[in-house]
Amino acid sequence: MSEQSLLLGQTLAFTGDPFHLPIEDSARHERRGAVLVADGRIADTGPADVLRARHPKAAVTDYGDALITAGFIDSHVHFPQTAIIASWGKRLIDWLNSYTFPEELRFNDPDYAAEIARLYLDLTLANGTTTVASYCTIHPESVDAFFSEAQRRKLRAVAGKTCMDRNAPEGLRDTPQTSYDQSKKLLAKWHGVDRLSYAITPRFSPTSTPEQLAAMGALWAEHPNCLMQTHLSEQTDEVAWVADLFPQARDYLDTYESHGLLGSGGMYGHAIYLTDREKARIKEVDAALIHCPTSNTFIGSGLFDMGGLKAAGHRIGLATDTGGGSSFSMLRTMAAAYEIGQLRGNPLHPAQLFWLATVGSAQSMRMDDKVGNLSKGLEADLVVLDLAATKATEQRAAQANDFWESLFPTIMMGDDRAINAVWIDGKPTR
Ligand code: GUN
Ligand code: ZN
């Protein structure tokens, strides 16, 4: 028989969507729970005493009062922006030109790309994030560096070459043909290898000609099971620029739609200034919107309409958008989502925040049958959270009247000190 591990602690699993069901019907919390891990998968969950009796030979790791959940899933990041995170004072287009593009130029060096991929994944794992969807740079070397490092760590991960053929500096531009050829080659090399998947990645409409968007659309049509990730309606200046660049387009989404880049595997980052037509089309094809709250405040973009979009039935993931976002932590990202909800008169429940950072992001990446929840059969990527990791959270949690009240202080004030352990593919990482 294969080796079995039994993890004991508080446990949290989702049985439904807390935006659509009462909290008590959508989440299951065990005060003293257990997770059985075997062959890299979650083999059983339930009360600790029941699972101990059922699996007497399993090797026990007792995490005490700590909370065991699915690892966090960050559905929109730029690993090459690790070194320029928290760069001061610019809004989107100036921020790209001043900080991002000069840094991304460095990724033609495979050694530098490998160094930053290592550093980035060290930081995300230290923050309890077990799966990310990352943009790379225009350089195929950056994609190889990211996937090689993710593969070495046995991570489930998504990434793609970021394609741009205009409005970017010399050295960061490809062409419709080279972007197609290089993306296709990388897709063939990495998609479906171990736990890795390729995402076709046109950066955003301002940095692609219509010809490049069409080339990306053609590649997606050849590989419809791949994800496609891009940016949509993040800042008002950007939306106006897109209208200038694409005078024929009905709206920003149409610049993608008319080039074959609207579909169910589409992941559209930010999506703050959507028209009714755009919302209706995205809903119709069941594409995903990715909420990047620390980025939307840090770059000064605006307030995502979580309440309205969830009520309309949209598929929504949560993401740091590192390094436009100001954190590697999905706890900090949940806190920012809460604050933006408050500014819109819609305080999100801790269950909703946690659901977004796990199941919601997994759904947005079409991976909720593989990761993102504490349920039998899913891959065993887990995070163990100490809800009393600092004096601040400890004293507040001590006053809590129920589980959600004990969790919320760690959502709002927690950071990597709250990450007690991380399990990847059924094994502890440290
Ligand atoms: N829009 C196009 N590229 C980017 C990027 O790198 N970060 C963010 N936040 N928005 C973008
Ligand atoms: Zn982004």
CSV table of C-alpha atoms and ligand atoms in Angstrom, one decimal:
chain,number,residue,atom,x,y,z
A,1,MET,CA,0.0,0.0,0.0
A,2,SER,CA,1.2,3.5,-0.8
A,3,GLU,CA,2.3,5.8,2.0
A,4,GLN,CA,-0.5,7.8,3.6
A,5,SER,CA,-0.3,11.1,5.6
A,6,LEU,CA,-3.0,12.2,7.9
A,7,LEU,CA,-3.0,16.0,8.6
A,8,LEU,CA,-4.9,17.1,11.7
A,9,GLY,CA,-6.2,20.6,12.5
A,10,GLN,CA,-9.1,22.8,11.8
A,11,THR,CA,-10.3,22.3,8.3
A,12,LEU,CA,-12.3,24.4,5.8
A,13,ALA,CA,-13.9,23.1,2.6
A,14,PHE,CA,-16.4,24.6,0.2
A,15,THR,CA,-19.5,22.7,-0.8
A,16,GLY,CA,-21.0,25.5,-2.9
A,17,ASP,CA,-20.6,29.2,-3.9
A,18,PRO,CA,-21.0,31.5,-0.8
A,19,PHE,CA,-22.1,34.3,-3.2
A,20,HIS,CA,-25.1,32.3,-4.2
A,21,LEU,CA,-25.9,30.1,-1.1
A,22,PRO,CA,-26.2,30.9,2.6
A,23,ILE,CA,-22.7,30.6,4.2
A,24,GLU,CA,-23.7,27.6,6.3
A,25,ASP,CA,-24.7,25.7,3.1
A,26,SER,CA,-21.6,26.6,1.1
A,27,ALA,CA,-18.7,26.0,3.6
A,28,ARG,CA,-17.8,23.1,5.9
A,29,HIS,CA,-15.6,23.8,8.9
A,30,GLU,CA,-14.4,21.2,11.3
A,31,ARG,CA,-13.0,22.4,14.6
A,32,ARG,CA,-11.0,19.2,14.9
A,33,GLY,CA,-10.7,17.9,11.3
A,34,ALA,CA,-8.4,15.7,9.2
A,35,VAL,CA,-7.2,15.4,5.7
A,36,LEU,CA,-5.8,12.1,4.4
A,37,VAL,CA,-3.3,12.4,1.6
A,38,ALA,CA,-2.1,9.6,-0.6
A,39,ASP,CA,-0.5,9.4,-4.0
A,40,GLY,CA,-0.5,13.2,-4.2
A,41,ARG,CA,-4.2,13.5,-3.8
A,42,ILE,CA,-6.7,14.2,-1.1
A,43,ALA,CA,-8.0,10.7,-0.3
A,44,ASP,CA,-10.4,11.5,2.5
A,45,THR,CA,-11.6,14.4,4.7
A,46,GLY,CA,-13.7,14.5,7.9
A,47,PRO,CA,-13.6,14.7,11.6
A,48,ALA,CA,-10.2,13.8,13.1
A,49,ASP,CA,-11.5,11.0,15.3
A,50,VAL,CA,-13.4,9.4,12.4
A,51,LEU,CA,-10.4,9.5,10.1
A,52,ARG,CA,-7.9,8.3,12.7
A,53,ALA,CA,-10.0,5.2,13.3
A,54,ARG,CA,-10.5,4.7,9.6
A,55,HIS,CA,-6.8,5.1,8.7
A,56,PRO,CA,-4.8,3.8,11.6
A,57,LYS,CA,-1.6,3.2,9.6
A,58,ALA,CA,-1.4,6.7,8.2
A,59,ALA,CA,1.6,8.9,9.4
A,60,VAL,CA,0.0,11.7,11.5
A,61,THR,CA,1.0,15.4,11.4
A,62,ASP,CA,-0.9,17.3,14.0
A,63,TYR,CA,-1.2,21.0,13.3
A,64,GLY,CA,-3.1,21.7,16.5
A,65,ASP,CA,-5.4,24.7,16.2
A,66,ALA,CA,-4.0,25.8,12.8
A,67,LEU,CA,-6.4,25.8,9.8
A,68,ILE,CA,-5.8,23.4,6.9
A,69,THR,CA,-7.3,24.5,3.5
A,70,ALA,CA,-6.6,24.2,-0.2
A,71,GLY,CA,-3.5,26.2,-1.2
A,72,PHE,CA,-4.2,29.7,-2.6
A,73,ILE,CA,-4.6,30.2,-6.3
A,74,ASP,CA,-3.3,33.4,-7.8
A,75,SER,CA,-5.0,33.7,-11.2
A,76,HIS,CA,-3.1,36.7,-12.7
A,77,VAL,CA,0.6,37.5,-12.0
A,78,HIS,CA,3.6,38.8,-13.8
A,79,PHE,CA,6.6,36.8,-12.4
A,80,PRO,CA,9.1,39.1,-14.3
A,81,GLN,CA,7.9,42.1,-12.3
A,82,THR,CA,9.1,40.7,-9.0
A,83,ALA,CA,12.1,43.0,-8.8
A,84,ILE,CA,10.0,46.2,-9.6
A,85,ILE,CA,7.1,45.5,-7.2
A,86,ALA,CA,6.2,48.6,-5.2
A,87,SER,CA,7.5,51.2,-7.7
A,88,TRP,CA,6.3,54.7,-6.8
A,89,GLY,CA,4.0,57.2,-8.3
A,90,LYS,CA,2.8,56.2,-11.8
A,91,ARG,CA,-0.4,55.2,-13.3
A,92,LEU,CA,-0.8,52.3,-15.8
A,93,ILE,CA,0.8,53.5,-19.0
A,94,ASP,CA,3.6,55.5,-17.3
A,95,TRP,CA,4.1,52.7,-14.9
A,96,LEU,CA,4.6,50.2,-17.8
A,97,ASN,CA,7.0,52.6,-19.6
A,98,SER,CA,9.0,53.7,-16.6
A,99,TYR,CA,9.3,50.5,-14.6
A,100,THR,CA,7.9,47.4,-16.3
A,101,PHE,CA,9.3,47.5,-19.8
A,102,PRO,CA,12.9,48.3,-18.7
A,103,GLU,CA,12.8,45.4,-16.3
A,104,GLU,CA,11.2,43.0,-18.8
A,105,LEU,CA,14.0,43.8,-21.2
A,106,ARG,CA,16.4,41.9,-18.9
A,107,PHE,CA,14.7,38.6,-19.5
A,108,ASN,CA,16.5,37.8,-22.7
A,109,ASP,CA,19.2,36.6,-20.3
A,110,PRO,CA,18.2,33.0,-19.3
A,111,ASP,CA,20.3,33.2,-16.1
A,112,TYR,CA,18.4,36.3,-14.9
A,113,ALA,CA,15.1,34.8,-15.9
A,114,ALA,CA,15.9,31.6,-13.9
A,115,GLU,CA,17.0,33.6,-10.9
A,116,ILE,CA,13.8,35.7,-10.8
A,117,ALA,CA,11.6,32.6,-11.5
A,118,ARG,CA,13.3,31.0,-8.4
A,119,LEU,CA,12.8,34.1,-6.3
A,120,TYR,CA,9.2,34.6,-7.4
A,121,LEU,CA,8.2,31.0,-6.6
A,122,ASP,CA,10.0,31.1,-3.2
A,123,LEU,CA,8.0,34.2,-2.4
A,124,THR,CA,4.6,32.9,-3.5
A,125,LEU,CA,5.1,29.5,-1.7
A,126,ALA,CA,6.1,31.3,1.4
A,127,ASN,CA,2.8,33.1,1.2
A,128,GLY,CA,0.8,29.9,0.8
A,129,THR,CA,0.1,30.2,-2.9
A,130,THR,CA,0.4,26.8,-4.6
A,131,THR,CA,-0.8,27.6,-8.2
A,132,VAL,CA,-0.4,30.7,-10.3
A,133,ALA,CA,-1.2,31.9,-13.8
A,134,SER,CA,1.8,34.0,-14.9
A,135,TYR,CA,2.6,36.3,-17.7
A,136,CYS,CA,6.2,35.9,-18.8
A,137,THR,CA,8.0,38.4,-21.1
A,138,ILE,CA,8.3,38.5,-24.8
A,139,HIS,CA,11.4,36.2,-24.6
A,140,PRO,CA,10.9,32.4,-25.0
A,141,GLU,CA,13.7,32.1,-22.4
A,142,SER,CA,11.5,33.6,-19.7
A,143,VAL,CA,8.8,31.0,-20.4
A,144,ASP,CA,11.3,28.2,-20.2
A,145,ALA,CA,12.7,29.6,-17.0
A,146,PHE,CA,9.3,29.8,-15.3
A,147,PHE,CA,8.1,26.4,-16.4
A,148,SER,CA,11.4,24.7,-15.5
A,149,GLU,CA,11.3,26.1,-12.0
A,150,ALA,CA,7.6,25.3,-11.5
A,151,GLN,CA,8.2,21.7,-12.8
A,152,ARG,CA,11.2,21.3,-10.5
A,153,ARG,CA,8.9,22.1,-7.6
A,154,LYS,CA,6.1,19.9,-8.9
A,155,LEU,CA,3.7,22.8,-9.1
A,156,ARG,CA,0.5,23.0,-11.0
A,157,ALA,CA,1.1,26.3,-13.0
A,158,VAL,CA,0.0,28.2,-16.0
A,159,ALA,CA,2.1,30.6,-18.1
A,160,GLY,CA,2.7,32.0,-21.5
A,161,LYS,CA,4.9,34.2,-23.6
A,162,THR,CA,3.7,37.8,-23.4
A,163,CYS,CA,3.2,39.0,-27.0
A,164,MET,CA,3.6,42.6,-28.1
A,165,ASP,CA,4.3,44.1,-31.6
A,166,ARG,CA,3.8,47.8,-31.0
A,167,ASN,CA,3.9,50.6,-28.4
A,168,ALA,CA,6.7,48.8,-26.6
A,169,PRO,CA,10.4,49.6,-26.8
A,170,GLU,CA,12.9,48.0,-29.2
A,171,GLY,CA,13.8,44.6,-27.8
A,172,LEU,CA,10.3,44.0,-26.4
A,173,ARG,CA,8.5,43.7,-29.7
A,174,ASP,CA,7.9,40.6,-31.8
A,175,THR,CA,5.8,40.4,-35.0
A,176,PRO,CA,2.5,38.6,-35.7
A,177,GLN,CA,4.5,35.8,-37.3
A,178,THR,CA,7.2,35.4,-34.7
A,179,SER,CA,4.7,35.7,-31.8
A,180,TYR,CA,2.6,33.0,-33.4
A,181,ASP,CA,5.6,30.7,-34.1
A,182,GLN,CA,7.3,31.1,-30.7
A,183,SER,CA,4.0,30.7,-28.8
A,184,LYS,CA,3.2,27.6,-30.8
A,185,LYS,CA,6.6,26.1,-30.1
A,186,LEU,CA,6.4,26.8,-26.4
A,187,LEU,CA,2.9,25.5,-26.2
A,188,ALA,CA,4.0,22.2,-27.8
A,189,LYS,CA,6.9,22.0,-25.4
A,190,TRP,CA,5.1,22.7,-22.1
A,191,HIS,CA,1.3,22.3,-22.4
A,192,GLY,CA,0.2,19.2,-20.5
A,193,VAL,CA,3.7,18.4,-19.3
A,194,ASP,CA,3.5,17.2,-15.7
A,195,ARG,CA,1.3,19.8,-14.0
A,196,LEU,CA,1.9,22.6,-16.4
A,197,SER,CA,-0.4,24.3,-18.9
A,198,TYR,CA,0.3,26.9,-21.5
A,199,ALA,CA,-1.8,30.1,-21.8
A,200,ILE,CA,-1.8,32.1,-25.1
A,201,THR,CA,-0.9,35.6,-23.8
A,202,PRO,CA,-1.4,38.8,-25.9
A,203,ARG,CA,-0.4,41.5,-23.3
A,204,PHE,CA,-3.3,43.8,-24.1
A,205,SER,CA,-4.8,45.5,-27.2
A,206,PRO,CA,-2.6,48.7,-27.1
A,207,THR,CA,0.6,46.6,-27.5
A,208,SER,CA,-0.7,44.4,-30.3
A,209,THR,CA,-1.6,45.3,-33.9
A,210,PRO,CA,-4.8,43.8,-35.3
A,211,GLU,CA,-2.6,41.4,-37.2
A,212,GLN,CA,-1.0,40.1,-34.0
A,213,LEU,CA,-4.3,39.7,-32.3
A,214,ALA,CA,-5.5,37.7,-35.3
A,215,ALA,CA,-2.4,35.5,-35.1
A,216,MET,CA,-3.1,34.8,-31.4
A,217,GLY,CA,-6.8,34.1,-32.2
A,218,ALA,CA,-5.7,31.6,-34.9
A,219,LEU,CA,-3.4,29.9,-32.5
A,220,TRP,CA,-6.2,29.6,-29.9
A,221,ALA,CA,-8.5,28.2,-32.5
A,222,GLU,CA,-5.9,25.5,-33.2
A,223,HIS,CA,-5.6,24.8,-29.4
A,224,PRO,CA,-9.1,25.6,-27.9
A,225,ASN,CA,-8.3,23.6,-24.7
A,226,CYS,CA,-5.6,26.2,-23.8
A,227,LEU,CA,-6.3,29.2,-21.6
A,228,MET,CA,-5.9,32.7,-23.1
A,229,GLN,CA,-5.0,35.5,-20.7
A,230,THR,CA,-5.0,39.2,-21.3
A,231,HIS,CA,-5.9,42.6,-19.8
A,232,LEU,CA,-9.2,44.4,-20.2
A,233,SER,CA,-10.5,47.9,-19.2
A,234,GLU,CA,-8.2,48.6,-16.3
A,235,GLN,CA,-7.9,52.4,-16.5
A,236,THR,CA,-10.0,55.0,-18.2
A,237,ASP,CA,-7.0,56.4,-20.1
A,238,GLU,CA,-6.3,52.9,-21.4
A,239,VAL,CA,-9.9,52.4,-22.6
A,240,ALA,CA,-9.7,55.8,-24.4
A,241,TRP,CA,-6.4,54.8,-26.0
A,242,VAL,CA,-7.9,51.5,-27.2
A,243,ALA,CA,-10.8,53.4,-28.8
A,244,ASP,CA,-8.3,55.6,-30.7
A,245,LEU,CA,-6.2,52.6,-31.8
A,246,PHE,CA,-9.2,50.5,-32.9
A,247,PRO,CA,-11.7,52.9,-34.4
A,248,GLN,CA,-13.7,50.1,-35.9
A,249,ALA,CA,-14.2,48.3,-32.6
A,250,ARG,CA,-17.5,48.5,-30.7
A,251,ASP,CA,-15.7,48.6,-27.4
A,252,TYR,CA,-12.5,47.3,-25.8
A,253,LEU,CA,-13.7,43.7,-25.7
A,254,ASP,CA,-14.5,43.8,-29.4
A,255,THR,CA,-10.8,44.3,-30.1
A,256,TYR,CA,-10.4,40.7,-28.7
A,257,GLU,CA,-13.7,39.3,-29.9
A,258,SER,CA,-13.2,40.4,-33.5
A,259,HIS,CA,-9.8,38.6,-33.6
A,260,GLY,CA,-10.9,35.3,-32.2
A,261,LEU,CA,-9.8,36.1,-28.6
A,262,LEU,CA,-13.2,35.8,-26.8
A,263,GLY,CA,-14.0,32.3,-25.5
A,264,SER,CA,-14.7,30.2,-22.5
A,265,GLY,CA,-11.0,29.7,-21.7
A,266,GLY,CA,-10.4,33.5,-21.7
A,267,MET,CA,-9.1,35.1,-18.5
A,268,TYR,CA,-9.6,38.9,-18.6
A,269,GLY,CA,-7.6,40.8,-15.9
A,270,HIS,CA,-9.0,43.9,-14.1
A,271,ALA,CA,-12.3,44.4,-16.1
A,272,ILE,CA,-13.3,47.5,-14.2
A,273,TYR,CA,-14.9,49.7,-16.8
A,274,LEU,CA,-17.1,47.2,-18.7
A,275,THR,CA,-20.0,48.3,-20.8
A,276,ASP,CA,-23.3,46.4,-20.7
A,277,ARG,CA,-22.5,44.7,-24.0
A,278,GLU,CA,-19.1,43.6,-22.8
A,279,LYS,CA,-20.6,42.1,-19.6
A,280,ALA,CA,-23.3,40.3,-21.5
A,281,ARG,CA,-20.9,38.8,-24.0
A,282,ILE,CA,-18.4,37.7,-21.4
A,283,LYS,CA,-21.3,36.1,-19.5
A,284,GLU,CA,-22.6,34.5,-22.6
A,285,VAL,CA,-19.4,32.7,-23.4
A,286,ASP,CA,-18.7,32.1,-19.7
A,287,ALA,CA,-15.2,33.6,-19.8
A,288,ALA,CA,-13.5,34.6,-16.6
A,289,LEU,CA,-12.9,38.0,-15.1
A,290,ILE,CA,-9.9,38.4,-12.7
A,291,HIS,CA,-10.1,40.8,-9.8
A,292,CYS,CA,-6.7,42.3,-8.9
A,293,PRO,CA,-7.5,44.5,-5.9
A,294,THR,CA,-4.1,45.5,-4.6
A,295,SER,CA,-3.1,46.5,-8.1
A,296,ASN,CA,-6.3,48.4,-8.8
A,297,THR,CA,-5.6,50.6,-5.7
A,298,PHE,CA,-1.8,50.7,-6.1
A,299,ILE,CA,-1.9,51.9,-9.8
A,300,GLY,CA,-5.0,53.9,-9.1
A,301,SER,CA,-7.2,52.0,-11.5
A,302,GLY,CA,-10.6,51.8,-9.9
A,303,LEU,CA,-13.2,49.7,-8.0
A,304,PHE,CA,-14.1,46.3,-9.5
A,305,ASP,CA,-17.9,45.6,-9.2
A,306,MET,CA,-17.7,42.2,-7.4
A,307,GLY,CA,-21.3,42.4,-6.1
A,308,GLY,CA,-22.9,43.2,-9.5
A,309,LEU,CA,-20.8,40.8,-11.5
A,310,LYS,CA,-21.2,37.8,-9.1
A,311,ALA,CA,-25.0,38.5,-8.9
A,312,ALA,CA,-25.0,38.4,-12.7
A,313,GLY,CA,-23.4,34.9,-12.6
A,314,HIS,CA,-19.9,35.8,-13.8
A,315,ARG,CA,-16.9,33.5,-13.4
A,316,ILE,CA,-14.5,35.4,-11.2
A,317,GLY,CA,-11.0,34.7,-10.0
A,318,LEU,CA,-8.8,36.7,-7.5
A,319,ALA,CA,-5.2,37.7,-8.1
A,320,THR,CA,-2.2,39.7,-6.9
A,321,ASP,CA,-1.2,41.0,-10.3
A,322,THR,CA,2.4,41.1,-9.0
A,323,GLY,CA,4.1,43.6,-9.6
A,324,GLY,CA,1.4,46.0,-10.5
A,325,GLY,CA,-0.2,44.6,-7.4
A,326,SER,CA,1.7,45.5,-4.2
A,327,SER,CA,1.9,42.1,-2.6
A,328,PHE,CA,2.7,38.4,-3.1
A,329,SER,CA,0.2,37.5,-0.5
A,330,MET,CA,-3.3,36.2,-1.2
A,331,LEU,CA,-4.2,37.1,2.4
A,332,ARG,CA,-3.3,40.8,1.7
A,333,THR,CA,-5.2,40.4,-1.7
A,334,MET,CA,-8.4,39.2,0.1
A,335,ALA,CA,-8.0,42.2,2.5
A,336,ALA,CA,-7.9,44.6,-0.4
A,337,ALA,CA,-10.9,42.9,-2.0
A,338,TYR,CA,-12.7,43.4,1.2
A,339,GLU,CA,-11.7,47.1,1.3
A,340,ILE,CA,-12.8,47.7,-2.3
A,341,GLY,CA,-16.1,45.9,-1.5
A,342,GLN,CA,-16.6,48.3,1.4
A,343,LEU,CA,-16.0,51.3,-0.8
A,344,ARG,CA,-18.7,50.0,-3.0
A,345,GLY,CA,-21.1,49.3,-0.1
A,346,ASN,CA,-20.6,45.6,-0.4
A,347,PRO,CA,-18.7,44.0,2.5
A,348,LEU,CA,-17.6,40.5,1.4
A,349,HIS,CA,-17.9,37.7,4.0
A,350,PRO,CA,-14.7,35.9,5.0
A,351,ALA,CA,-16.2,32.8,3.3
A,352,GLN,CA,-16.6,34.7,0.0
A,353,LEU,CA,-13.0,36.1,0.2
A,354,PHE,CA,-11.5,32.7,0.9
A,355,TRP,CA,-13.7,31.1,-1.8
A,356,LEU,CA,-12.4,33.6,-4.3
A,357,ALA,CA,-8.8,32.9,-3.4
A,358,THR,CA,-9.3,29.1,-3.8
A,359,VAL,CA,-12.3,27.8,-5.7
A,360,GLY,CA,-13.1,31.0,-7.6
A,361,SER,CA,-9.6,31.3,-9.0
A,362,ALA,CA,-9.5,27.6,-9.8
A,363,GLN,CA,-12.8,28.0,-11.7
A,364,SER,CA,-11.4,31.0,-13.5
A,365,MET,CA,-8.5,28.8,-14.7
A,366,ARG,CA,-10.9,25.8,-15.4
A,367,MET,CA,-9.0,23.8,-12.9
A,368,ASP,CA,-11.6,23.3,-10.1
A,369,ASP,CA,-11.7,19.6,-10.9
A,370,LYS,CA,-8.0,19.4,-10.0
A,371,VAL,CA,-7.2,22.0,-7.3
A,372,GLY,CA,-8.7,24.7,-5.1
A,373,ASN,CA,-10.7,22.8,-2.5
A,374,LEU,CA,-10.4,20.4,0.3
A,375,SER,CA,-12.3,17.6,-1.4
A,376,LYS,CA,-11.7,14.0,-2.0
A,377,GLY,CA,-10.0,13.3,-5.3
A,378,LEU,CA,-8.4,16.7,-5.8
A,379,GLU,CA,-4.7,17.2,-5.9
A,380,ALA,CA,-3.1,17.6,-2.5
A,381,ASP,CA,-1.9,21.2,-2.6
A,382,LEU,CA,-2.6,22.6,0.9
A,383,VAL,CA,-1.8,25.5,3.1
A,384,VAL,CA,-1.8,25.4,6.9
A,385,LEU,CA,-2.6,28.8,8.5
A,386,ASP,CA,-1.8,29.9,12.0
A,387,LEU,CA,-4.7,32.2,13.0
A,388,ALA,CA,-2.7,33.5,15.9
A,389,ALA,CA,0.6,34.0,14.2
A,390,THR,CA,1.2,37.6,15.5
A,391,LYS,CA,0.2,39.4,18.7
A,392,ALA,CA,-2.4,41.4,16.7
A,393,THR,CA,-4.2,38.3,15.2
A,394,GLU,CA,-3.8,36.3,18.4
A,395,GLN,CA,-5.5,38.8,20.7
A,396,ARG,CA,-8.3,39.5,18.1
A,397,ALA,CA,-8.9,35.8,17.4
A,398,ALA,CA,-9.1,35.2,21.2
A,399,GLN,CA,-12.2,37.4,21.2
A,400,ALA,CA,-13.9,35.6,18.4
A,401,ASN,CA,-17.4,34.2,18.8
A,402,ASP,CA,-17.3,31.9,15.9
A,403,PHE,CA,-14.9,30.4,13.2
A,404,TRP,CA,-15.4,33.2,10.7
A,405,GLU,CA,-14.6,35.8,13.3
A,406,SER,CA,-11.4,34.0,14.2
A,407,LEU,CA,-10.4,33.8,10.5
A,408,PHE,CA,-11.1,37.4,9.5
A,409,PRO,CA,-8.3,39.0,11.5
A,410,THR,CA,-5.8,36.8,9.6
A,411,ILE,CA,-7.4,37.8,6.3
A,412,MET,CA,-7.1,41.5,7.1
A,413,MET,CA,-3.8,41.5,9.0
A,414,GLY,CA,-2.1,38.3,8.0
A,415,ASP,CA,1.0,37.8,5.9
A,416,ASP,CA,3.7,35.1,5.4
A,417,ARG,CA,4.1,34.7,9.2
A,418,ALA,CA,0.6,33.1,9.2
A,419,ILE,CA,1.8,30.3,6.8
A,420,ASN,CA,2.6,27.4,9.0
A,421,ALA,CA,3.1,24.8,6.3
A,422,VAL,CA,2.6,24.3,2.5
A,423,TRP,CA,2.0,20.9,0.9
A,424,ILE,CA,2.6,20.5,-2.8
A,425,ASP,CA,1.5,17.4,-4.7
A,426,GLY,CA,1.0,15.5,-1.5
A,427,LYS,CA,4.3,16.4,0.2
A,428,PRO,CA,5.3,19.1,2.7
A,429,THR,CA,7.6,21.7,1.3
A,430,ARG,CA,9.4,22.5,4.5
B,1,GUN,N1,-1.8,46.1,-18.8
B,1,GUN,C1,-0.9,45.7,-19.7
B,1,GUN,N2,0.2,45.2,-19.1
B,1,GUN,C2,0.0,45.2,-17.8
B,1,GUN,C3,0.8,44.9,-16.7
B,1,GUN,O1,1.9,44.4,-16.8
B,1,GUN,N3,0.3,45.1,-15.5
B,1,GUN,C4,-1.0,45.7,-15.3
B,1,GUN,N4,-1.4,45.9,-14.1
B,1,GUN,N5,-1.7,46.0,-16.4
B,1,GUN,C5,-1.2,45.8,-17.6
B,2,ZN,ZN,-1.5,42.1,-15.3
